[in-house]
Amino acid sequence: GGGGGGGAARVAGVPELASSSSAELAAARFAAAGLGAVVEGGGQTSRRLWLKLAANAVLNPLTALWNVRNGEVLRRPEGRRIAADVCAEIAQVCAAAPPAAATPSPSARELEAFVEDCASENAGNWSSMHQDLHHGRRTEVQQLETDHIGIVASP
């Protein structure tokens, strides 16, 4: 995807679990195995997913369409304009979505800053969508569409 994963597993989703000893135990086991882990509440997870959505919604299609690496997308004026438009739209959806715990939804500017960070931190990388198309594989979007059409078409 667009990147920005932070390199650590996340133990999250249910606020009660994130603050429980089970989550702390899971994080400790990851650490003991030499793997990173972060315990977070549901609101933090929701916010992080919105940020990752923005990075993927900007970087994946533009790298694939323009046949460029992640870092090139925001070097182009058109890429910056598209990123701003996409982030503004995602921010509107965030604001309309039910709130996740007490964590505020990211603003358009916060989404753009995250996309910029991901593009910069992964500048030399090819996006997953670019790689899928380059190697003649179905993209994640095509796979999701197929999965959903199969569900809708099922008796």
mmCIF file with all atom_site columns, C-alpha atoms in Angstrom:
data_model
loop_
_atom_site.group_PDB
_atom_site.id
_atom_site.type_symbol
_atom_site.label_atom_id
_atom_site.label_alt_id
_atom_site.label_comp_id
_atom_site.label_asym_id
_atom_site.label_entity_id
_atom_site.label_seq_id
_atom_site.pdbx_PDB_ins_code
_atom_site.Cartn_x
_atom_site.Cartn_y
_atom_site.Cartn_z
_atom_site.occupancy
_atom_site.B_iso_or_equiv
_atom_site.pdbx_formal_charge
_atom_site.auth_seq_id
_atom_site.auth_comp_id
_atom_site.auth_asym_id
_atom_site.auth_atom_id
_atom_site.pdbx_PDB_model_num
ATOM 1   C CA . GLY A 1 1   ? 0.000   0.000   0.000   1.00 0.00 ? 1   GLY A CA 1
ATOM 2   C CA . GLY A 1 2   ? 1.016   3.571   0.569   1.00 0.00 ? 2   GLY A CA 1
ATOM 3   C CA . GLY A 1 3   ? 3.020   2.635   3.646   1.00 0.00 ? 3   GLY A CA 1
ATOM 4   C CA . GLY A 1 4   ? 2.999   4.242   7.028   1.00 0.00 ? 4   GLY A CA 1
ATOM 5   C CA . GLY A 1 5   ? 2.427   0.985   8.874   1.00 0.00 ? 5   GLY A CA 1
ATOM 6   C CA . GLY A 1 6   ? 4.903   1.856   11.590  1.00 0.00 ? 6   GLY A CA 1
ATOM 7   C CA . GLY A 1 7   ? 6.411   -1.638  11.617  1.00 0.00 ? 7   GLY A CA 1
ATOM 8   C CA . ALA A 1 8   ? 4.539   -2.837  14.710  1.00 0.00 ? 8   ALA A CA 1
ATOM 9   C CA . ALA A 1 9   ? 1.578   -5.117  15.226  1.00 0.00 ? 9   ALA A CA 1
ATOM 10  C CA . ARG A 1 10  ? -1.400  -3.417  16.812  1.00 0.00 ? 10  ARG A CA 1
ATOM 11  C CA . VAL A 1 11  ? -3.475  -5.013  19.584  1.00 0.00 ? 11  VAL A CA 1
ATOM 12  C CA . ALA A 1 12  ? -6.677  -3.031  19.360  1.00 0.00 ? 12  ALA A CA 1
ATOM 13  C CA . GLY A 1 13  ? -10.229 -2.685  18.186  1.00 0.00 ? 13  GLY A CA 1
ATOM 14  C CA . VAL A 1 14  ? -12.229 -3.160  21.369  1.00 0.00 ? 14  VAL A CA 1
ATOM 15  C CA . PRO A 1 15  ? -11.534 -0.515  24.034  1.00 0.00 ? 15  PRO A CA 1
ATOM 16  C CA . GLU A 1 16  ? -12.017 -3.005  26.866  1.00 0.00 ? 16  GLU A CA 1
ATOM 17  C CA . LEU A 1 17  ? -9.489  -5.394  25.324  1.00 0.00 ? 17  LEU A CA 1
ATOM 18  C CA . ALA A 1 18  ? -6.934  -2.691  24.567  1.00 0.00 ? 18  ALA A CA 1
ATOM 19  C CA . SER A 1 19  ? -6.754  -1.739  28.240  1.00 0.00 ? 19  SER A CA 1
ATOM 20  C CA . SER A 1 20  ? -6.836  -5.324  29.486  1.00 0.00 ? 20  SER A CA 1
ATOM 21  C CA . SER A 1 21  ? -4.042  -7.495  30.757  1.00 0.00 ? 21  SER A CA 1
ATOM 22  C CA . SER A 1 22  ? -4.627  -9.783  27.728  1.00 0.00 ? 22  SER A CA 1
ATOM 23  C CA . ALA A 1 23  ? -3.594  -7.024  25.354  1.00 0.00 ? 23  ALA A CA 1
ATOM 24  C CA . GLU A 1 24  ? -0.568  -6.195  27.471  1.00 0.00 ? 24  GLU A CA 1
ATOM 25  C CA . LEU A 1 25  ? 0.356   -9.887  27.554  1.00 0.00 ? 25  LEU A CA 1
ATOM 26  C CA . ALA A 1 26  ? 0.061   -10.150 23.772  1.00 0.00 ? 26  ALA A CA 1
ATOM 27  C CA . ALA A 1 27  ? 2.275   -7.077  23.352  1.00 0.00 ? 27  ALA A CA 1
ATOM 28  C CA . ALA A 1 28  ? 4.834   -8.527  25.784  1.00 0.00 ? 28  ALA A CA 1
ATOM 29  C CA . ARG A 1 29  ? 4.911   -11.806 23.816  1.00 0.00 ? 29  ARG A CA 1
ATOM 30  C CA . PHE A 1 30  ? 5.488   -9.929  20.567  1.00 0.00 ? 30  PHE A CA 1
ATOM 31  C CA . ALA A 1 31  ? 8.318   -7.992  22.222  1.00 0.00 ? 31  ALA A CA 1
ATOM 32  C CA . ALA A 1 32  ? 9.861   -11.182 23.622  1.00 0.00 ? 32  ALA A CA 1
ATOM 33  C CA . ALA A 1 33  ? 9.915   -12.571 20.078  1.00 0.00 ? 33  ALA A CA 1
ATOM 34  C CA . GLY A 1 34  ? 11.722  -9.448  18.861  1.00 0.00 ? 34  GLY A CA 1
ATOM 35  C CA . LEU A 1 35  ? 8.644   -7.997  17.192  1.00 0.00 ? 35  LEU A CA 1
ATOM 36  C CA . GLY A 1 36  ? 7.113   -4.605  17.812  1.00 0.00 ? 36  GLY A CA 1
ATOM 37  C CA . ALA A 1 37  ? 3.614   -4.287  19.213  1.00 0.00 ? 37  ALA A CA 1
ATOM 38  C CA . VAL A 1 38  ? 1.490   -1.350  20.274  1.00 0.00 ? 38  VAL A CA 1
ATOM 39  C CA . VAL A 1 39  ? -1.566  -1.524  22.521  1.00 0.00 ? 39  VAL A CA 1
ATOM 40  C CA . GLU A 1 40  ? -4.140  1.059   21.525  1.00 0.00 ? 40  GLU A CA 1
ATOM 41  C CA . GLY A 1 41  ? -7.793  1.853   22.045  1.00 0.00 ? 41  GLY A CA 1
ATOM 42  C CA . GLY A 1 42  ? -10.491 1.588   19.400  1.00 0.00 ? 42  GLY A CA 1
ATOM 43  C CA . GLY A 1 43  ? -10.477 5.329   18.751  1.00 0.00 ? 43  GLY A CA 1
ATOM 44  C CA . GLN A 1 44  ? -6.750  5.282   18.043  1.00 0.00 ? 44  GLN A CA 1
ATOM 45  C CA . THR A 1 45  ? -7.207  2.364   15.672  1.00 0.00 ? 45  THR A CA 1
ATOM 46  C CA . SER A 1 46  ? -10.047 4.089   13.844  1.00 0.00 ? 46  SER A CA 1
ATOM 47  C CA . ARG A 1 47  ? -7.991  7.262   13.436  1.00 0.00 ? 47  ARG A CA 1
ATOM 48  C CA . ARG A 1 48  ? -4.973  5.309   12.160  1.00 0.00 ? 48  ARG A CA 1
ATOM 49  C CA . LEU A 1 49  ? -7.148  3.474   9.636   1.00 0.00 ? 49  LEU A CA 1
ATOM 50  C CA . TRP A 1 50  ? -8.510  6.766   8.257   1.00 0.00 ? 50  TRP A CA 1
ATOM 51  C CA . LEU A 1 51  ? -4.925  7.995   7.846   1.00 0.00 ? 51  LEU A CA 1
ATOM 52  C CA . LYS A 1 52  ? -3.883  4.795   6.076   1.00 0.00 ? 52  LYS A CA 1
ATOM 53  C CA . LEU A 1 53  ? -6.954  4.993   3.835   1.00 0.00 ? 53  LEU A CA 1
ATOM 54  C CA . ALA A 1 54  ? -5.870  8.464   2.705   1.00 0.00 ? 54  ALA A CA 1
ATOM 55  C CA . ALA A 1 55  ? -2.323  7.328   1.938   1.00 0.00 ? 55  ALA A CA 1
ATOM 56  C CA . ASN A 1 56  ? -3.543  4.316   -0.011  1.00 0.00 ? 56  ASN A CA 1
ATOM 57  C CA . ALA A 1 57  ? -6.284  6.240   -1.842  1.00 0.00 ? 57  ALA A CA 1
ATOM 58  C CA . VAL A 1 58  ? -3.726  8.790   -3.065  1.00 0.00 ? 58  VAL A CA 1
ATOM 59  C CA . LEU A 1 59  ? -0.527  6.823   -3.615  1.00 0.00 ? 59  LEU A CA 1
ATOM 60  C CA . ASN A 1 60  ? -1.766  3.499   -4.997  1.00 0.00 ? 60  ASN A CA 1
ATOM 61  C CA . PRO A 1 61  ? -3.764  4.701   -8.010  1.00 0.00 ? 61  PRO A CA 1
ATOM 62  C CA . LEU A 1 62  ? -1.442  7.559   -8.952  1.00 0.00 ? 62  LEU A CA 1
ATOM 63  C CA . THR A 1 63  ? 1.723   5.453   -8.857  1.00 0.00 ? 63  THR A CA 1
ATOM 64  C CA . ALA A 1 64  ? -0.064  2.853   -10.984 1.00 0.00 ? 64  ALA A CA 1
ATOM 65  C CA . LEU A 1 65  ? -1.474  5.362   -13.490 1.00 0.00 ? 65  LEU A CA 1
ATOM 66  C CA . TRP A 1 66  ? 1.726   7.375   -13.810 1.00 0.00 ? 66  TRP A CA 1
ATOM 67  C CA . ASN A 1 67  ? 4.164   4.415   -13.552 1.00 0.00 ? 67  ASN A CA 1
ATOM 68  C CA . VAL A 1 68  ? 6.158   6.167   -10.813 1.00 0.00 ? 68  VAL A CA 1
ATOM 69  C CA . ARG A 1 69  ? 7.425   5.395   -7.324  1.00 0.00 ? 69  ARG A CA 1
ATOM 70  C CA . ASN A 1 70  ? 5.659   6.745   -4.220  1.00 0.00 ? 70  ASN A CA 1
ATOM 71  C CA . GLY A 1 71  ? 7.955   9.749   -3.823  1.00 0.00 ? 71  GLY A CA 1
ATOM 72  C CA . GLU A 1 72  ? 7.191   11.111  -7.287  1.00 0.00 ? 72  GLU A CA 1
ATOM 73  C CA . VAL A 1 73  ? 3.442   11.505  -6.735  1.00 0.00 ? 73  VAL A CA 1
ATOM 74  C CA . LEU A 1 74  ? 3.559   14.622  -4.539  1.00 0.00 ? 74  LEU A CA 1
ATOM 75  C CA . ARG A 1 75  ? 6.424   16.166  -6.507  1.00 0.00 ? 75  ARG A CA 1
ATOM 76  C CA . ARG A 1 76  ? 3.910   16.777  -9.292  1.00 0.00 ? 76  ARG A CA 1
ATOM 77  C CA . PRO A 1 77  ? 1.476   19.698  -8.956  1.00 0.00 ? 77  PRO A CA 1
ATOM 78  C CA . GLU A 1 78  ? -1.343  17.456  -10.191 1.00 0.00 ? 78  GLU A CA 1
ATOM 79  C CA . GLY A 1 79  ? -0.465  14.873  -7.528  1.00 0.00 ? 79  GLY A CA 1
ATOM 80  C CA . ARG A 1 80  ? -0.577  17.500  -4.782  1.00 0.00 ? 80  ARG A CA 1
ATOM 81  C CA . ARG A 1 81  ? -3.947  18.771  -6.058  1.00 0.00 ? 81  ARG A CA 1
ATOM 82  C CA . ILE A 1 82  ? -5.416  15.278  -6.222  1.00 0.00 ? 82  ILE A CA 1
ATOM 83  C CA . ALA A 1 83  ? -4.052  14.471  -2.752  1.00 0.00 ? 83  ALA A CA 1
ATOM 84  C CA . ALA A 1 84  ? -5.700  17.604  -1.329  1.00 0.00 ? 84  ALA A CA 1
ATOM 85  C CA . ASP A 1 85  ? -9.032  16.742  -2.999  1.00 0.00 ? 85  ASP A CA 1
ATOM 86  C CA . VAL A 1 86  ? -8.965  13.105  -1.862  1.00 0.00 ? 86  VAL A CA 1
ATOM 87  C CA . CYS A 1 87  ? -8.023  14.070  1.708   1.00 0.00 ? 87  CYS A CA 1
ATOM 88  C CA . ALA A 1 88  ? -10.779 16.700  1.832   1.00 0.00 ? 88  ALA A CA 1
ATOM 89  C CA . GLU A 1 89  ? -13.326 14.111  0.739   1.00 0.00 ? 89  GLU A CA 1
ATOM 90  C CA . ILE A 1 90  ? -12.096 11.520  3.248   1.00 0.00 ? 90  ILE A CA 1
ATOM 91  C CA . ALA A 1 91  ? -12.210 14.157  6.013   1.00 0.00 ? 91  ALA A CA 1
ATOM 92  C CA . GLN A 1 92  ? -15.878 14.802  5.154   1.00 0.00 ? 92  GLN A CA 1
ATOM 93  C CA . VAL A 1 93  ? -16.640 11.088  5.401   1.00 0.00 ? 93  VAL A CA 1
ATOM 94  C CA . CYS A 1 94  ? -14.724 10.909  8.720   1.00 0.00 ? 94  CYS A CA 1
ATOM 95  C CA . ALA A 1 95  ? -16.721 13.800  10.120  1.00 0.00 ? 95  ALA A CA 1
ATOM 96  C CA . ALA A 1 96  ? -20.010 12.151  9.108   1.00 0.00 ? 96  ALA A CA 1
ATOM 97  C CA . ALA A 1 97  ? -19.057 8.730   10.498  1.00 0.00 ? 97  ALA A CA 1
ATOM 98  C CA . PRO A 1 98  ? -20.015 7.750   14.044  1.00 0.00 ? 98  PRO A CA 1
ATOM 99  C CA . PRO A 1 99  ? -17.211 8.776   16.411  1.00 0.00 ? 99  PRO A CA 1
ATOM 100 C CA . ALA A 1 100 ? -14.826 6.062   17.601  1.00 0.00 ? 100 ALA A CA 1
ATOM 101 C CA . ALA A 1 101 ? -14.377 6.567   21.344  1.00 0.00 ? 101 ALA A CA 1
ATOM 102 C CA . ALA A 1 102 ? -13.163 10.031  22.314  1.00 0.00 ? 102 ALA A CA 1
ATOM 103 C CA . THR A 1 103 ? -10.606 10.293  19.514  1.00 0.00 ? 103 THR A CA 1
ATOM 104 C CA . PRO A 1 104 ? -11.367 13.082  17.037  1.00 0.00 ? 104 PRO A CA 1
ATOM 105 C CA . SER A 1 105 ? -11.479 12.272  13.341  1.00 0.00 ? 105 SER A CA 1
ATOM 106 C CA . PRO A 1 106 ? -8.474  13.497  11.359  1.00 0.00 ? 106 PRO A CA 1
ATOM 107 C CA . SER A 1 107 ? -8.828  16.770  9.488   1.00 0.00 ? 107 SER A CA 1
ATOM 108 C CA . ALA A 1 108 ? -8.083  17.122  5.788   1.00 0.00 ? 108 ALA A CA 1
ATOM 109 C CA . ARG A 1 109 ? -4.757  18.746  6.679   1.00 0.00 ? 109 ARG A CA 1
ATOM 110 C CA . GLU A 1 110 ? -3.815  15.887  9.032   1.00 0.00 ? 110 GLU A CA 1
ATOM 111 C CA . LEU A 1 111 ? -4.679  13.384  6.302   1.00 0.00 ? 111 LEU A CA 1
ATOM 112 C CA . GLU A 1 112 ? -2.557  15.313  3.786   1.00 0.00 ? 112 GLU A CA 1
ATOM 113 C CA . ALA A 1 113 ? 0.358   15.465  6.234   1.00 0.00 ? 113 ALA A CA 1
ATOM 114 C CA . PHE A 1 114 ? 0.168   11.692  6.702   1.00 0.00 ? 114 PHE A CA 1
ATOM 115 C CA . VAL A 1 115 ? 0.109   11.136  2.924   1.00 0.00 ? 115 VAL A CA 1
ATOM 116 C CA . GLU A 1 116 ? 3.151   13.426  2.611   1.00 0.00 ? 116 GLU A CA 1
ATOM 117 C CA . ASP A 1 117 ? 4.973   11.487  5.344   1.00 0.00 ? 117 ASP A CA 1
ATOM 118 C CA . CYS A 1 118 ? 4.189   8.149   3.692   1.00 0.00 ? 118 CYS A CA 1
ATOM 119 C CA . ALA A 1 119 ? 5.285   9.373   0.268   1.00 0.00 ? 119 ALA A CA 1
ATOM 120 C CA . SER A 1 120 ? 8.505   10.725  1.750   1.00 0.00 ? 120 SER A CA 1
ATOM 121 C CA . GLU A 1 121 ? 9.291   7.724   3.978   1.00 0.00 ? 121 GLU A CA 1
ATOM 122 C CA . ASN A 1 122 ? 8.582   5.303   1.125   1.00 0.00 ? 122 ASN A CA 1
ATOM 123 C CA . ALA A 1 123 ? 9.803   7.508   -1.731  1.00 0.00 ? 123 ALA A CA 1
ATOM 124 C CA . GLY A 1 124 ? 11.828  4.818   -3.463  1.00 0.00 ? 124 GLY A CA 1
ATOM 125 C CA . ASN A 1 125 ? 9.155   2.127   -3.180  1.00 0.00 ? 125 ASN A CA 1
ATOM 126 C CA . TRP A 1 126 ? 6.648   0.991   -5.761  1.00 0.00 ? 126 TRP A CA 1
ATOM 127 C CA . SER A 1 127 ? 3.074   0.836   -4.461  1.00 0.00 ? 127 SER A CA 1
ATOM 128 C CA . SER A 1 128 ? 1.269   -2.490  -4.217  1.00 0.00 ? 128 SER A CA 1
ATOM 129 C CA . MET A 1 129 ? -1.201  -1.451  -6.927  1.00 0.00 ? 129 MET A CA 1
ATOM 130 C CA . HIS A 1 130 ? 1.625   -0.515  -9.281  1.00 0.00 ? 130 HIS A CA 1
ATOM 131 C CA . GLN A 1 131 ? 3.334   -3.849  -8.602  1.00 0.00 ? 131 GLN A CA 1
ATOM 132 C CA . ASP A 1 132 ? 0.120   -5.808  -9.111  1.00 0.00 ? 132 ASP A CA 1
ATOM 133 C CA . LEU A 1 133 ? -0.511  -4.164  -12.485 1.00 0.00 ? 133 LEU A CA 1
ATOM 134 C CA . HIS A 1 134 ? 3.146   -4.390  -13.524 1.00 0.00 ? 134 HIS A CA 1
ATOM 135 C CA . HIS A 1 135 ? 3.157   -8.140  -12.869 1.00 0.00 ? 135 HIS A CA 1
ATOM 136 C CA . GLY A 1 136 ? -0.268  -8.789  -14.416 1.00 0.00 ? 136 GLY A CA 1
ATOM 137 C CA . ARG A 1 137 ? -1.971  -9.581  -11.116 1.00 0.00 ? 137 ARG A CA 1
ATOM 138 C CA . ARG A 1 138 ? -5.405  -8.470  -9.982  1.00 0.00 ? 138 ARG A CA 1
ATOM 139 C CA . THR A 1 139 ? -5.238  -5.444  -7.719  1.00 0.00 ? 139 THR A CA 1
ATOM 140 C CA . GLU A 1 140 ? -6.662  -5.406  -4.200  1.00 0.00 ? 140 GLU A CA 1
ATOM 141 C CA . VAL A 1 141 ? -9.530  -3.259  -5.498  1.00 0.00 ? 141 VAL A CA 1
ATOM 142 C CA . GLN A 1 142 ? -10.318 -5.796  -8.211  1.00 0.00 ? 142 GLN A CA 1
ATOM 143 C CA . GLN A 1 143 ? -10.208 -8.596  -5.641  1.00 0.00 ? 143 GLN A CA 1
ATOM 144 C CA . LEU A 1 144 ? -12.576 -6.733  -3.310  1.00 0.00 ? 144 LEU A CA 1
ATOM 145 C CA . GLU A 1 145 ? -14.943 -5.997  -6.171  1.00 0.00 ? 145 GLU A CA 1
ATOM 146 C CA . THR A 1 146 ? -14.949 -9.673  -7.162  1.00 0.00 ? 146 THR A CA 1
ATOM 147 C CA . ASP A 1 147 ? -15.515 -10.786 -3.574  1.00 0.00 ? 147 ASP A CA 1
ATOM 148 C CA . HIS A 1 148 ? -18.428 -8.378  -3.122  1.00 0.00 ? 148 HIS A CA 1
ATOM 149 C CA . ILE A 1 149 ? -20.021 -9.248  -6.452  1.00 0.00 ? 149 ILE A CA 1
ATOM 150 C CA . GLY A 1 150 ? -19.827 -12.911 -5.451  1.00 0.00 ? 150 GLY A CA 1
ATOM 151 C CA . ILE A 1 151 ? -21.560 -12.131 -2.160  1.00 0.00 ? 151 ILE A CA 1
ATOM 152 C CA . VAL A 1 152 ? -24.299 -10.112 -3.848  1.00 0.00 ? 152 VAL A CA 1
ATOM 153 C CA . ALA A 1 153 ? -24.805 -12.739 -6.554  1.00 0.00 ? 153 ALA A CA 1
ATOM 154 C CA . SER A 1 154 ? -25.026 -15.612 -4.054  1.00 0.00 ? 154 SER A CA 1
ATOM 155 C CA . PRO A 1 155 ? -28.521 -17.058 -3.531  1.00 0.00 ? 155 PRO A CA 1
#
